[in-house]
Each structure stands twice: as structure tokens, then as C-alpha cells.
Coordinates of C-alpha atoms (C1' of nucleotides) in Angstrom, one line a residue:
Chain A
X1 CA -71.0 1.7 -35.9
X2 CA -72.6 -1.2 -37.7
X3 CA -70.9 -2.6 -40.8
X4 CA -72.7 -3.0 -43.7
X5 CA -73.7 -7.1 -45.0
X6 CA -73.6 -5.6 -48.6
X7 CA -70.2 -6.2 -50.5
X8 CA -68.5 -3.7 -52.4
X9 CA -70.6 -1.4 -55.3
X10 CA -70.3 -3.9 -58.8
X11 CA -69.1 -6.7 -57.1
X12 CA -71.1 -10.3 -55.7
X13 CA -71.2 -12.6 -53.3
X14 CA -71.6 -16.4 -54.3
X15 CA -73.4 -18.0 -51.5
X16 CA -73.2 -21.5 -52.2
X17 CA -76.6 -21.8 -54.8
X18 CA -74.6 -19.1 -56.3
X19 CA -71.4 -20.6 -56.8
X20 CA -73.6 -23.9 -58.1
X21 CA -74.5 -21.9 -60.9
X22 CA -70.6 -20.3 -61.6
X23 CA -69.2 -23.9 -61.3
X24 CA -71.7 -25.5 -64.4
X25 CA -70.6 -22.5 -66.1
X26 CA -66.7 -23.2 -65.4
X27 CA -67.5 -26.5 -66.1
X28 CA -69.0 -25.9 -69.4
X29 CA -66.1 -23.7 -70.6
X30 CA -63.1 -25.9 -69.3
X31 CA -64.8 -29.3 -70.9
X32 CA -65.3 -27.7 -74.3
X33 CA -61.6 -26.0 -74.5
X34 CA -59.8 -29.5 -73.2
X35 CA -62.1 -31.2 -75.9
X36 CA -60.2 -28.7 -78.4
X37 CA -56.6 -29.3 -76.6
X38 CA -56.4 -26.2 -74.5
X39 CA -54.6 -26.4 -71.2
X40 CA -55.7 -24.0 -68.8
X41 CA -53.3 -21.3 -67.3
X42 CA -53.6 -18.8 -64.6
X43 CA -51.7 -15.4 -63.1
X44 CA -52.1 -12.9 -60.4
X45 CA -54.8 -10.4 -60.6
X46 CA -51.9 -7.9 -60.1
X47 CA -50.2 -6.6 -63.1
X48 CA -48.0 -3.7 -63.3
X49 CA -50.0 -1.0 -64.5
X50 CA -47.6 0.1 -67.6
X51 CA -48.9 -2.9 -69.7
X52 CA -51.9 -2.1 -70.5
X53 CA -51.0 1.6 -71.3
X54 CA -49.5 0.4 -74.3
X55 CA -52.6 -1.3 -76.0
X56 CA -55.5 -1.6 -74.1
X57 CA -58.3 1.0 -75.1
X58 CA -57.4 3.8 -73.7
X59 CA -60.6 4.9 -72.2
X60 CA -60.1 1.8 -70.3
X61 CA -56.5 2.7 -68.9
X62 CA -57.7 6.4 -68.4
X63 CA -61.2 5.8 -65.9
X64 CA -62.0 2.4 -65.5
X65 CA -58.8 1.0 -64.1
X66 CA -57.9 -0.3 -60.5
X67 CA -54.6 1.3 -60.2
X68 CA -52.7 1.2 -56.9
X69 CA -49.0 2.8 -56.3
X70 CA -47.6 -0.3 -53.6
X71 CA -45.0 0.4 -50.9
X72 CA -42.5 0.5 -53.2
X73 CA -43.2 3.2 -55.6
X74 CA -44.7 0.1 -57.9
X75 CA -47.8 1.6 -60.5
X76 CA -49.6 -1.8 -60.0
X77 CA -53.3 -2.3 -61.8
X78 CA -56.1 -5.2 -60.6
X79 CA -56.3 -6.3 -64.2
X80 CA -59.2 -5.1 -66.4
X81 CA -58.4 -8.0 -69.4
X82 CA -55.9 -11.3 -69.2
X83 CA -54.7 -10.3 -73.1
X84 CA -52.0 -8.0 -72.0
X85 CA -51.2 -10.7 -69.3
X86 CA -51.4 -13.7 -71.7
X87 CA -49.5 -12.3 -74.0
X88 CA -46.7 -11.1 -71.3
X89 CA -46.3 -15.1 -70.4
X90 CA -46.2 -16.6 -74.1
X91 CA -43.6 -13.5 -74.3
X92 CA -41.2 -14.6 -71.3
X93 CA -41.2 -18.6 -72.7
X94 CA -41.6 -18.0 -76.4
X95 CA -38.7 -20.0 -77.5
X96 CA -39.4 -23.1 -75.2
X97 CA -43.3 -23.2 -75.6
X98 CA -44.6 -25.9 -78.9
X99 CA -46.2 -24.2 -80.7
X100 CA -49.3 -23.5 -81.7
X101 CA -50.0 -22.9 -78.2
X102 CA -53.4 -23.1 -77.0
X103 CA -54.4 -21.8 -73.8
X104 CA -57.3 -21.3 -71.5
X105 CA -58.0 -19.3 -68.2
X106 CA -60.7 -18.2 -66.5
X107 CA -59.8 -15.3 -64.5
X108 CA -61.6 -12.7 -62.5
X109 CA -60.9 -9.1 -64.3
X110 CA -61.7 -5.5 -62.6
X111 CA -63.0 -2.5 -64.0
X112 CA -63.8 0.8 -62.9
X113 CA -67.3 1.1 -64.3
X114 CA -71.1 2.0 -63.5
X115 CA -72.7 -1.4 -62.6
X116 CA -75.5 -2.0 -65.1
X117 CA -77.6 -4.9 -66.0
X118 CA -75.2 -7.5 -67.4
X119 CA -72.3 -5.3 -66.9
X120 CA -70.5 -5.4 -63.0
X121 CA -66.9 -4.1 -61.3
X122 CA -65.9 -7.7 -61.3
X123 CA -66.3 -10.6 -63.5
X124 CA -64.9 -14.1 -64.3
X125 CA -64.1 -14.1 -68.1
X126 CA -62.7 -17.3 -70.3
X127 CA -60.2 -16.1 -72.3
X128 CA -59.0 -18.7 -74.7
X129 CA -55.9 -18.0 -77.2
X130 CA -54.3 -19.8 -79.7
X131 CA -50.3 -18.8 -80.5
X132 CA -48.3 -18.9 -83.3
X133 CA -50.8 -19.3 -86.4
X134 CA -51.2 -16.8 -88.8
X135 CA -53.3 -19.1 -90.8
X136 CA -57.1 -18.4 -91.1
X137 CA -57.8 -22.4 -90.0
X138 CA -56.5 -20.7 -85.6
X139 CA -59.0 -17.9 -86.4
X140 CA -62.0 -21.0 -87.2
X141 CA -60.3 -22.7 -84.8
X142 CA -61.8 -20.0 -81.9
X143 CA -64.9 -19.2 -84.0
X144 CA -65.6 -23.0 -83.5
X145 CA -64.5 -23.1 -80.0
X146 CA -66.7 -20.3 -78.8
X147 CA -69.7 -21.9 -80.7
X148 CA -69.2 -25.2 -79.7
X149 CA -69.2 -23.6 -75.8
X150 CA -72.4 -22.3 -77.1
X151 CA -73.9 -25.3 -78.4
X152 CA -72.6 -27.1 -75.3
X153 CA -74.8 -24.7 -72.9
X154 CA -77.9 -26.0 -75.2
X155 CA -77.8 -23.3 -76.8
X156 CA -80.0 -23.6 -81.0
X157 CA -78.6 -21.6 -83.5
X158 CA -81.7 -19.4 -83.7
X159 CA -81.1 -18.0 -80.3
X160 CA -77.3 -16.2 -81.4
X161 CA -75.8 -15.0 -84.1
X162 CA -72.3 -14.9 -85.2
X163 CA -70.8 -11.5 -86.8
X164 CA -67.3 -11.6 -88.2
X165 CA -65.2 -9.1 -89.6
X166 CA -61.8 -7.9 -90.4
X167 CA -59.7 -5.1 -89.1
X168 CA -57.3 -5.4 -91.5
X169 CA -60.2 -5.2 -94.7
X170 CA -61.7 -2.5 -92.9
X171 CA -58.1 -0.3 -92.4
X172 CA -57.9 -1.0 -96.7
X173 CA -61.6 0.2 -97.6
X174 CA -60.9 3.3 -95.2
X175 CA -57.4 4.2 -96.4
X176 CA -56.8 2.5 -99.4
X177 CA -60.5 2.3 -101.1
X178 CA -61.9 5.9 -99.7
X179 CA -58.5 7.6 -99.7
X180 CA -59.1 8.6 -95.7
X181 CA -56.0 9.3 -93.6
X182 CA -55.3 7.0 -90.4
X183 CA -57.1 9.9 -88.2
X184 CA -59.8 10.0 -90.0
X185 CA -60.1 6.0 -90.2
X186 CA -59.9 5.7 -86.5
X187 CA -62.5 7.9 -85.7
X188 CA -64.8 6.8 -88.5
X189 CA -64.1 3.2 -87.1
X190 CA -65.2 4.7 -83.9
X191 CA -68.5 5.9 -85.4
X192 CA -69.2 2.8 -87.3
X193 CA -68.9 1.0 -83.9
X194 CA -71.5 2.7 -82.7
X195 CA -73.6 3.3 -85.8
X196 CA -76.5 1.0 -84.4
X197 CA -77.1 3.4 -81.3
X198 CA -77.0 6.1 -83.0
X199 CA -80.5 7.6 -85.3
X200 CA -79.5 7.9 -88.8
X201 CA -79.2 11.8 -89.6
X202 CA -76.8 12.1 -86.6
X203 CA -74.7 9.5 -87.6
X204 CA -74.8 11.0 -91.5
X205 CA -73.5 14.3 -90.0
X206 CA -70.8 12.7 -88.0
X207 CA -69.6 10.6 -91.1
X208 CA -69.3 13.7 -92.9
X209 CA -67.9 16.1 -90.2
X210 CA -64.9 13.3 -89.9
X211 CA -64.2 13.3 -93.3
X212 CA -61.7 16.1 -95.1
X213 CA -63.6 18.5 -97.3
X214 CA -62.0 17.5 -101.1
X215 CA -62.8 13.9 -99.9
X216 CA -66.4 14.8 -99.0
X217 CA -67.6 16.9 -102.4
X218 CA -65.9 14.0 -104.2
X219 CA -68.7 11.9 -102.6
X220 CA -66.9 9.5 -100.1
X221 CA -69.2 9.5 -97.5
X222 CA -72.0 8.7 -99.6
X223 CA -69.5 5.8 -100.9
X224 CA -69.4 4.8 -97.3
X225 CA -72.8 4.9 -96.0
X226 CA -73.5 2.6 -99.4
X227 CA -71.7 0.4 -98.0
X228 CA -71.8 0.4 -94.7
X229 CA -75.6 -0.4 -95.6
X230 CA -75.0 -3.3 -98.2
X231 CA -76.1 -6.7 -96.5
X232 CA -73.0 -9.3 -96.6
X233 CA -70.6 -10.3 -98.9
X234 CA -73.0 -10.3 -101.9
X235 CA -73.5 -6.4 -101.6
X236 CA -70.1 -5.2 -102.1
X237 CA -68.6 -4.0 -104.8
X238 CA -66.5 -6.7 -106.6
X239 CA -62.8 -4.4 -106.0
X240 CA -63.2 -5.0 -102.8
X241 CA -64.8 -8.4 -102.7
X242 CA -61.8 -9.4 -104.8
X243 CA -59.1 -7.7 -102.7
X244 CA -56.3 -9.2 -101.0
X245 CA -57.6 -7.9 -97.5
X246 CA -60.8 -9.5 -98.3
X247 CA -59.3 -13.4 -99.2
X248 CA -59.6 -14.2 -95.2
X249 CA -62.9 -13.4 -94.4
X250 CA -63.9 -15.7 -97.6
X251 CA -62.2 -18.6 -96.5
X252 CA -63.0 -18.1 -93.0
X253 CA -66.8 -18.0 -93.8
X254 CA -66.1 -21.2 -96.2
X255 CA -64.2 -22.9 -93.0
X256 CA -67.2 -21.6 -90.8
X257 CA -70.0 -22.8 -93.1
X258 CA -68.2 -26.4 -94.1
X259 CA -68.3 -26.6 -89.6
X260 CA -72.2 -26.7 -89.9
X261 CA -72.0 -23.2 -88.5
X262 CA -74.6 -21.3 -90.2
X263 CA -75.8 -18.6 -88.0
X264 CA -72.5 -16.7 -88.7
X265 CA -72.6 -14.0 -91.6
X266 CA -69.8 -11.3 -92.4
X267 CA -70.9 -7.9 -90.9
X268 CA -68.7 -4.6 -91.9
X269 CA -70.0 -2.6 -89.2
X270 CA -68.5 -4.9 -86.6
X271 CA -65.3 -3.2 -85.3
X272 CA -64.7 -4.3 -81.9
X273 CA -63.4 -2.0 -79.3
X274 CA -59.7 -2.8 -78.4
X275 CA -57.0 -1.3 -80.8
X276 CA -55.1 -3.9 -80.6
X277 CA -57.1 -6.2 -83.1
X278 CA -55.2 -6.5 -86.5
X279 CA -57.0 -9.1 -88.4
X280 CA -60.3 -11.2 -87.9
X281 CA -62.8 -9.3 -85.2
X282 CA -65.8 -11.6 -84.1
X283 CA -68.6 -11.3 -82.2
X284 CA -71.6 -13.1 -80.9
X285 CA -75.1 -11.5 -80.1
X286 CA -77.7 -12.7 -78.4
X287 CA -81.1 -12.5 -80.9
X288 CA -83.9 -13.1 -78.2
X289 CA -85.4 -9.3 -78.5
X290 CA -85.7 -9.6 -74.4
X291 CA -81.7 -9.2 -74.2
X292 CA -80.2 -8.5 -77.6
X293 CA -76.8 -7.9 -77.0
X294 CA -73.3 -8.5 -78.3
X295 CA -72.6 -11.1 -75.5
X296 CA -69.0 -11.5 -76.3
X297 CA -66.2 -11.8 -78.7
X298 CA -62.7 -11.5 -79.7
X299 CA -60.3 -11.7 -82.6
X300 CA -56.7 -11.9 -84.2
X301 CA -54.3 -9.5 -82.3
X302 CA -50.9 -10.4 -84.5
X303 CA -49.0 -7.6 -82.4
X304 CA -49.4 -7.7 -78.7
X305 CA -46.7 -9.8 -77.9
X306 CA -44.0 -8.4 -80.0
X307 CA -44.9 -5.6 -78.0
X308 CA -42.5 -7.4 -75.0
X309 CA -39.5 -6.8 -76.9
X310 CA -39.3 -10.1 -78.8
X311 CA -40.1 -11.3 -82.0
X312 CA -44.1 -11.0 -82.9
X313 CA -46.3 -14.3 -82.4
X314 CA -49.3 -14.1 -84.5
X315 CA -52.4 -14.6 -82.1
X316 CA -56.1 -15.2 -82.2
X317 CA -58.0 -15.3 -79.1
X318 CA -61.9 -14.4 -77.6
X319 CA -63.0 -13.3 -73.8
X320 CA -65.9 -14.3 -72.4
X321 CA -67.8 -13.1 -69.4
X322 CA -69.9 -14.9 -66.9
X323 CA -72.5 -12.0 -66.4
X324 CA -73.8 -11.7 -69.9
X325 CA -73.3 -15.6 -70.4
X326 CA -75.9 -16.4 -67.3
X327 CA -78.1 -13.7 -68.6
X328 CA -78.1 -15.7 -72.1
X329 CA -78.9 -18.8 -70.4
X330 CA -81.6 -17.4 -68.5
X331 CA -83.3 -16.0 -71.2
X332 CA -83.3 -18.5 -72.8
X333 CA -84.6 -21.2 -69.9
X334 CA -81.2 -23.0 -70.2
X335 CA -79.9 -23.4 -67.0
X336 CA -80.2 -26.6 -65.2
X337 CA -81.6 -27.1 -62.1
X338 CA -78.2 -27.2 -59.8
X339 CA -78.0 -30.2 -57.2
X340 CA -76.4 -29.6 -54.2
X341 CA -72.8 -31.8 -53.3
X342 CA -73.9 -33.2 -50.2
X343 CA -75.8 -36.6 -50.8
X344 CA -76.9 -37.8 -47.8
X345 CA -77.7 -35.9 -44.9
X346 CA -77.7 -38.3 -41.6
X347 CA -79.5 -37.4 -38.6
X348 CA -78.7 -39.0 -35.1
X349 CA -81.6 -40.3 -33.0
X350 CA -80.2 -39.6 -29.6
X351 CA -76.8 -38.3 -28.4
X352 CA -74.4 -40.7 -31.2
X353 CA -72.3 -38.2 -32.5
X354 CA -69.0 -40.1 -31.8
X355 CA -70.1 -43.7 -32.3
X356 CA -71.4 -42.8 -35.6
X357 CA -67.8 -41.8 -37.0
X358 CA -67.0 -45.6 -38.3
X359 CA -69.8 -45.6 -40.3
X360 CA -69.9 -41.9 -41.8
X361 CA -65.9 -43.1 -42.5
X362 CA -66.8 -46.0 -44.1
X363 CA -69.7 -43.8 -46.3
X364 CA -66.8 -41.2 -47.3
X365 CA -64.3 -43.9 -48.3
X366 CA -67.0 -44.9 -50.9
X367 CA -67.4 -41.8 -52.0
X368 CA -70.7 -40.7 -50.9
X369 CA -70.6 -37.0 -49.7
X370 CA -72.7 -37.2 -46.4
X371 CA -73.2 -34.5 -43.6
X372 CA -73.7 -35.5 -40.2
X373 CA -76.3 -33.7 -37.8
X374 CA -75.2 -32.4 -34.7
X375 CA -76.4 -31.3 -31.8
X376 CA -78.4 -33.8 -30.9
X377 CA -81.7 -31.8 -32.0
X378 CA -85.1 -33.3 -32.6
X379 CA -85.7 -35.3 -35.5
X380 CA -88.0 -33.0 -37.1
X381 CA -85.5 -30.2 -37.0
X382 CA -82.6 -32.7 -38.4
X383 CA -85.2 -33.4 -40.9
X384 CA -86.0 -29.7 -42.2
X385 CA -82.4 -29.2 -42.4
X386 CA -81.5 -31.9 -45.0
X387 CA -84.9 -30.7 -46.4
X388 CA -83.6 -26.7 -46.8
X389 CA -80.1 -27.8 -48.1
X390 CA -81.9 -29.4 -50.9
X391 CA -80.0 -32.9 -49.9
X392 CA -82.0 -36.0 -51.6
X393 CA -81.5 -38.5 -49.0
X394 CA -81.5 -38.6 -45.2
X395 CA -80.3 -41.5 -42.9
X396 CA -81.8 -42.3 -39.2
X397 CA -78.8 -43.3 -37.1
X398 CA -80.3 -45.0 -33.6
X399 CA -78.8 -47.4 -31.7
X400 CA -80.6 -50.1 -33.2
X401 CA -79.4 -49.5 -36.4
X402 CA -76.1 -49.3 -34.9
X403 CA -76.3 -52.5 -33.1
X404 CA -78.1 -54.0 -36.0
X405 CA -75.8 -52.5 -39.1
X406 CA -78.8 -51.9 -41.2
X407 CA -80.0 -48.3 -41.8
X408 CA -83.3 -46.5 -42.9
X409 CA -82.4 -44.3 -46.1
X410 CA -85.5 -41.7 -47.1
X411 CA -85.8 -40.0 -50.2
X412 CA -87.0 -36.8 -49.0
X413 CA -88.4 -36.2 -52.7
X414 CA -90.9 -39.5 -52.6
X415 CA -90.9 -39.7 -49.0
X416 CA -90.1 -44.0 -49.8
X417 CA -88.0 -45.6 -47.3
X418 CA -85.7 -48.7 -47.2
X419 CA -83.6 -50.5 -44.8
X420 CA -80.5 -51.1 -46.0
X421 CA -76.8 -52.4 -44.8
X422 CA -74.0 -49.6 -45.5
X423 CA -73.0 -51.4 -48.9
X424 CA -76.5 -51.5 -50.4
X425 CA -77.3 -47.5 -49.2
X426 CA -73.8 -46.5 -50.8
X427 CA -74.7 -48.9 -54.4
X428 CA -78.6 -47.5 -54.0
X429 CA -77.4 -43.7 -54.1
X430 CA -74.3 -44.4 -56.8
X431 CA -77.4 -45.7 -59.3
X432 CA -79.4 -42.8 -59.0
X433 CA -76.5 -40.5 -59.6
X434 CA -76.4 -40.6 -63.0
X435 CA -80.1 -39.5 -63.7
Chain B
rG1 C1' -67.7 10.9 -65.4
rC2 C1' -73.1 12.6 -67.1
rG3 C1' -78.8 12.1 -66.9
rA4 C1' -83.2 9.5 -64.5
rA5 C1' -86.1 6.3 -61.2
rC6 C1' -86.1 3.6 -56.9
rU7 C1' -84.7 2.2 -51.3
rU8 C1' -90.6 0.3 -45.5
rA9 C1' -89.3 -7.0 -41.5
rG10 C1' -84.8 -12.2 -44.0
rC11 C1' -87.8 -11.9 -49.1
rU12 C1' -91.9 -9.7 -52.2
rC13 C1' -94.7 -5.5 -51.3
rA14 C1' -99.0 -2.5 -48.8
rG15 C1' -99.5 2.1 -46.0
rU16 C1' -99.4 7.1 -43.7
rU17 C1' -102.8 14.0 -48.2
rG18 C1' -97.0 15.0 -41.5
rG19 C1' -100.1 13.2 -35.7
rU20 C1' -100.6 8.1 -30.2
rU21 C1' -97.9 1.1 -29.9
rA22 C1' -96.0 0.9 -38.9
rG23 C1' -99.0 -3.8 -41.7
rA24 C1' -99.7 -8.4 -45.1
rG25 C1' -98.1 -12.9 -47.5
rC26 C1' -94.0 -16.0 -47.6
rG27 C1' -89.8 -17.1 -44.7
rC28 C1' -87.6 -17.7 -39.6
rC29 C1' -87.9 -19.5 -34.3
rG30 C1' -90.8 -22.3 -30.6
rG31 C1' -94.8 -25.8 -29.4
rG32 C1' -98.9 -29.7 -30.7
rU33 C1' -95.2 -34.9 -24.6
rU34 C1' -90.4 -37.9 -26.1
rG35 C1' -87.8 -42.2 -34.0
rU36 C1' -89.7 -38.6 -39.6
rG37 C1' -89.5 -32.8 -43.2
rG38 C1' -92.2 -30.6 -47.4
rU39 C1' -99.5 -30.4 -45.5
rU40 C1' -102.2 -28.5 -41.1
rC41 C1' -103.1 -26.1 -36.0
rC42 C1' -101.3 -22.8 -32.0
rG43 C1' -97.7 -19.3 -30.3
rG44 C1' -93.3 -16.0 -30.9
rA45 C1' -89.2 -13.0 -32.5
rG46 C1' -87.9 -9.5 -36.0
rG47 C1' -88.3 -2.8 -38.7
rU48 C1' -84.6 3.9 -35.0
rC49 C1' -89.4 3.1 -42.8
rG50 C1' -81.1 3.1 -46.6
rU51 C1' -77.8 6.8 -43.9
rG52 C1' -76.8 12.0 -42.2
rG53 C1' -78.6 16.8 -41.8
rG54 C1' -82.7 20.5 -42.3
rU55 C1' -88.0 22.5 -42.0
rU56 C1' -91.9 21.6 -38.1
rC57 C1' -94.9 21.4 -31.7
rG58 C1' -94.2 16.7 -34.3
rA59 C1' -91.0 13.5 -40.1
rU60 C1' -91.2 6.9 -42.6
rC61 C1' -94.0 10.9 -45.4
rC62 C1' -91.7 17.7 -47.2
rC63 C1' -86.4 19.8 -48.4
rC64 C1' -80.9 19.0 -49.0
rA65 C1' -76.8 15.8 -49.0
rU66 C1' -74.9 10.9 -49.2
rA67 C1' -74.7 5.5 -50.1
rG68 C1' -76.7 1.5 -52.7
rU69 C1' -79.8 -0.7 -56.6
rU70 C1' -81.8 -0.3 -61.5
rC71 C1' -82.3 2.1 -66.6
rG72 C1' -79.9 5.2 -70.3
rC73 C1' -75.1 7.8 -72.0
rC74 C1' -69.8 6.7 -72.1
rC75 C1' -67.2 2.2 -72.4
rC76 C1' -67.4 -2.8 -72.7
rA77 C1' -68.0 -8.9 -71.0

RNA sequence: GCGAACUUAGCUCAGUUGGUUAGAGCGCCGGGUUGUGGUUCCGGAGGUCGUGGGUUCGAUCCCCAUAGUUCGCCCCA
């Protein structure tokens, strides 16, 4: 029997263009999160299974988790999310850590799902979290973070679109301004959620099927769809634009818009899918009609850490996956051109394999990553090689050159050639560098 | 988990209304005599037509199953 080259249903390889492209991403994300004073973290992608029982979405737990029983009777899960994780560290060093904490990882999560365009069995996702700040200013503090990530990738403002909410506004219009009990709520959260998918009579007749009759003849769903409809803050009704509830979505917008970030407006049909959210929920969409999609989000989950037996730490925090990000930036025409590591690519003319070692030292020392032919093949075949890896320069190593110290460097781009000692070659390819 | 489309060479795809040795372009390998690729010329390798069954004298083509990919639902990044 012949094995199969193809890797597992919903998951990838990263040959090594591949893994060009993951590394600018990585790049991107870590830069722009130690520019905001995160320090990066990291954990197994084992987890015991109970933790996300507790609070993940449950349709998650129930058929789209990797769960394993190990040799010793141990339920363990390939994680699906780092928030139950995250949270589970803070947890186990909450009285030693300075707060606010602010944390970065970017870890590779599992889920059991049907691969789909922008949506795969594995993925690399930055989660970044900030600990101990129930103040609005941590919940701009990760609005700004994920938009100055965007912004970073090249991103212009026309291209997404930031929709924020609040959980805890939405749970007071439900129960407190339409009179709906916490069943009703949840599933009328879940409808909202998907309101946009869904044509309008269909959705009408689901509002009202969820909704008690006294509550219904006294004209609540109508109340709902009214506002559900209204267009930002200006549309709603002044008792609820004047609520408590309501106070942190006005200053977060004021934070947001005094931040030069304009493309983010409140939306009350954003709700998010975890249950865990308990405050601000955001998320950011990609406008370009080719891919419009919420790309990612995330948003102020206040209760997941009491949830290991200590005291609560108030938490804001947004995931982001690598998938849908690379499909942003190529939509858009924003990723760079990748270059490969290796610099210089020196090919032997005749069998110098061992008496070139000094020199390639002496190349490494100064920091120019250089690959050495082997094999003693023709030069024409040395040649193609660099050419295929994309390297930029080739050396010819003879014994003349050897003998003589001074080397013929080619830019396989311009096909321009100079002779040079090994101290001018490594200062001629440490200029061009940079451009 | 549900519905649909697709799967022919390394890649992108033709093709056979079921019939002897299945094609193209690109790529790959070798050569154009010994120190120069990306252009050009010559030659070559490579496919049990996704896999397993069935129908048939005969299947890459028809039927069934299965795997993978893609699209939608569900859910979500």
C-alpha cells in the first residue's frame, strides 16, 4: 500500500514559500502587540477537556472538538480557543502577576469542522488579552491594538469596518427594556446573530415564535425589529441611549473616534458567538464585496477566570486567525513579495567542497546566510539551483579565486558581476539589504 | 452532522456519445564537449484517468460506495 502525500482533511503543509508568508504574518502581529507592551506567552495544545465545558459555546464542546481519553483515564481536548487556557494561567498566578497584565500568543487551535474557504481543522490564531481593567480605556486599548495590526498590514480604512457592541446593553434592552425572560433573550440573541443570513419574513416569524404570547400582542417584537433596524446610536430611542448599560459604548466610541479610528460605528445586531462575553463585543469585517466577511473579533469576558475558583479578573481580549487574515491581504493585493533567507548561493568550480569551508566560515561569521553547492555538478545546474530558490546572488568558487582571495559575485536579477575580496562581497550584500 | 459540484502527468487543463500504445502547455531530467541560470535548439522520463466494487466481450467514460477538494447550511477565525 502506497501512503498518501496529502496531510490530514482541514489541515496544511507550509513548504517553505509557505511558511515565508506565516512568518510576515507572525511578524506583523508580535511587532504591533510589543509596540503596545504585550509579552508573548505560550501553552500545550493539550488541555483537559472539562475546561471548555464550562464556557466555551457549547456547539463547539459538543461536535467540533478533538477530544481524546489518554492512558490514564484523562478526558484531554486539542484545544479549539487559548481563552479558557489564558484564563486558566492568569488564574494559577493571579496574586503574583502586575497587573494590568497584557499578553500575547499565537497558538495553533483545532476544531472539528467542514473545511471551507477561509475556514480549516487547524489554524494559528493571535489571541491578545489584557487583565485586570474593568475600565472602558483596556476595551480601546484592544480595539486599537487589533486596528493598528490592521493598519500595520497596509491595510486603508475603506477596506474594513469596525462593529462594536455590548453584551451587557443588549441583556438590558432584552430583559429590562422588552420585558423578555433570560430564555427568551438567549435565543432571540441567537437570531439576531444570524439576522443577516437569514430573508426578512423568516426572521419576523422566528422573532415572534420566541417571544411569549402577552409580550407579543403588546407589540414587543415590532419594538424589536424597530430597533434592531435603526442605524447607530442616533436611531435609538433616548431611554436607552441614556441608560446606564449604554454609558460604555459612548465613551468607548468617543475613545475610538479621538484614536483617528473612524471606520468603527456601534452595531446592535453584533452579538458574537461565545457565551462567555459580558461586556463590549467587537468585530471587524472585511468590506471588499469579493470576501465580505467578519474576519475576526473579540471582547470583554469579566467572568472566565473566576470561573477557576478564585476571585474574578475583569478581562478584555480578541482572537485572530491566520486563514481569514491572508485571505484579507490577498484581496486586497497586500502581501509583499516574500524573499527567501538564504543570500548567497556559492557554487564550486571543480571538486572544492572542503577547501571552501574557511571562506563560507568567514561569510557566516559576518552574517551573510550563504548555501554551498555540492556535489560537484556543472555550473549550469549550480546555477538554476540558486536561480529556483529565488536566492539574489551567486558566488563562483575556483581555485583561482581561492589562490587569489577575490571572488566573482552575480546578481542573478541584472545578471552584473563584480570581483570582489570577502570583505567588500559581505559590505556589497549588507547595503542592498535594506531595499 | 445535512445539501450540491468537482477529482485525467509535478501544475493548469483538453479528450474519449464505452473499443487497439490517453494528449497539450508549463514544469522536471539529460544533451548542445569541459568557468555562468532565467532566452533558444535537440532528446527523455513521468499517468493502473482519486480509491474500491458493480454492469459489460471490453470501463478513464455508465452505476454504487468511499476519500479528498470546493460551495452552501450549522458553527466560527
Amino acid at each position: 500500500m502506497s501512503l498518501s502525500t496529502q496531510p490530514y482533511k482541514g489541515v496544511r503543509d507550509f513548504y517553505p514559500e509557505d511558511m515565508r508568508v506565516q512568518n510576515y504574518i507572525y511578524g506583523v502581529w508580535a511587532r504591533v502587540c510589543e509596540q503596545y507592551g504585550y509579552e508573548q506567552y505560550s501553552a500545550s495544545v493539550l488541555e483537559y477537556a472539562e475546561i471548555y465545558e464550562a464556557k466555551s459555546g457549547q456547539e463547539i464542546v459538543d461536535n467540533e472538538m478533538y477530544t481524546l481519553v489518554d492512558k490514564g483515564d484523562r478526558r484531554v481536548a486539542l484545544r479549539p480557543e487559548m481563552t479558557p487556557t489564558v484564563s486558566r494561567m492568569v488564574a494559577g498566578r493571579r496574586q503574583e502577576l502586575a497587573y494590568p497584565v497584557r499578553w500575547y500568543s499565537i497558538p495553533n487551535l483545532l476544531r472539528y469542522e467542514r473545511p471551507q474557504r477561509g475556514r480549516l481543522r487547524e489554524h494559528w490564531q493571535l489571541n491578545v488579552d489584557i487583565f485586570g481593567v474593568s475600565d472602558t480605556a483596556a476595551d480601546h486599548e484592544i480595539i486599537s491594538v487589533s486596528d493598528t495590526i490592521m493598519q500595520a498590514f497596509g491595510a486603508k480604512r475603506s477596506m474594513y469596518e469596525i462593529q462594536v457592541n455590548s453584551r451587557r446593553f443588549i441583556n438590558f434592552v432584552l430583559l429590562e427594556y422588552l420585558g423578555l425572560d433570560s430564555v427568551e433573550a438567549h435565543t432571540i440573541s441567537k437570531l439576531i446573530d444570524k439576522m443577516k443570513k437569514m430573508d426578512r419574513s423568516e426572521f419576523t416569524a422566528s422573532i415572534e415564535a420566541a417571544i411569549n404570547p402577552t409580550l407579543r400582542e403588546a407589540g414587543i417584537p415590532a419594538k424589536l425589529l424597530t430597533l434592531l433596524d435603526g442605524n447607530g446610536i442616533e436611531s435609538l430611542p433616548d431611554d436607552l441611549r441614556n441608560s446606564e448599560p449604554f454609558h460604555e459604548i459612548t465613551t468607548l466610541m468617543g475613545l475610538l473616534g479621538a484614536s483617528g479610528i473612524t471606520n468603527a460605528r456601534f452595531d446592535i445586531c453584533l452579538m458574537r458567538g461565545f457565551d462567555y462575553y459580558t461586556g463590549i463585543v467587537f468585530e471587524v469585517s472585511d468590506l471588499d464585496p469579493e470576501n465580505n466577511r467578519a474576519m475576526f473579533g473579540g471582547g470583554r469576558y469579566d467572568g472566565l477566570v473566576g470561573m477557576f475558583g478564585v476571585e474574578p479578573v475583569p478581562t478584555v481580549g480578541f482572537g485572530q486567525g491566520d486563514v481569514t487574515m491572508r485571505l484579507f491581504l490577498e484581496t486586497h493585493g497586500l502581501l509583499p513579495a516574500q524573499k527567501p533567507e538564504t543570500e548567497l548561493y556559492v557554487a564550486l568550480i571543480g571538486d572544492l567542497y572542503l577547501k571552501v569551508q574557511p571562506l563560507l566560515a568567514e561569510l557566516r561569521i559576518e552574517g551573510l546566510n550563504c548555501a554551498v553547492d555540492m556535489g560537484n555538478r556543472k555550473l549550469d545546474k549550480q546555477m538554476k539551483t540558486a536561480e529556483k530558490k529565488g536566492v539574489h546572488y551567486v558566488l563562483f568558487v575556483g581555485e583561482d579565486e581561492l589562490a587569489s582571495q577575490q571572488y566573482k559575485l552575480r546578481n542573478l536579477k541584472t545578471g552584473e558581476e563584480k570581483v570582489l575580496s570577502s570583505a567588500r562581497l559581505v559590505s556589497t550584500i549588507k547595503d542592498i539589504r535594506g531595499k
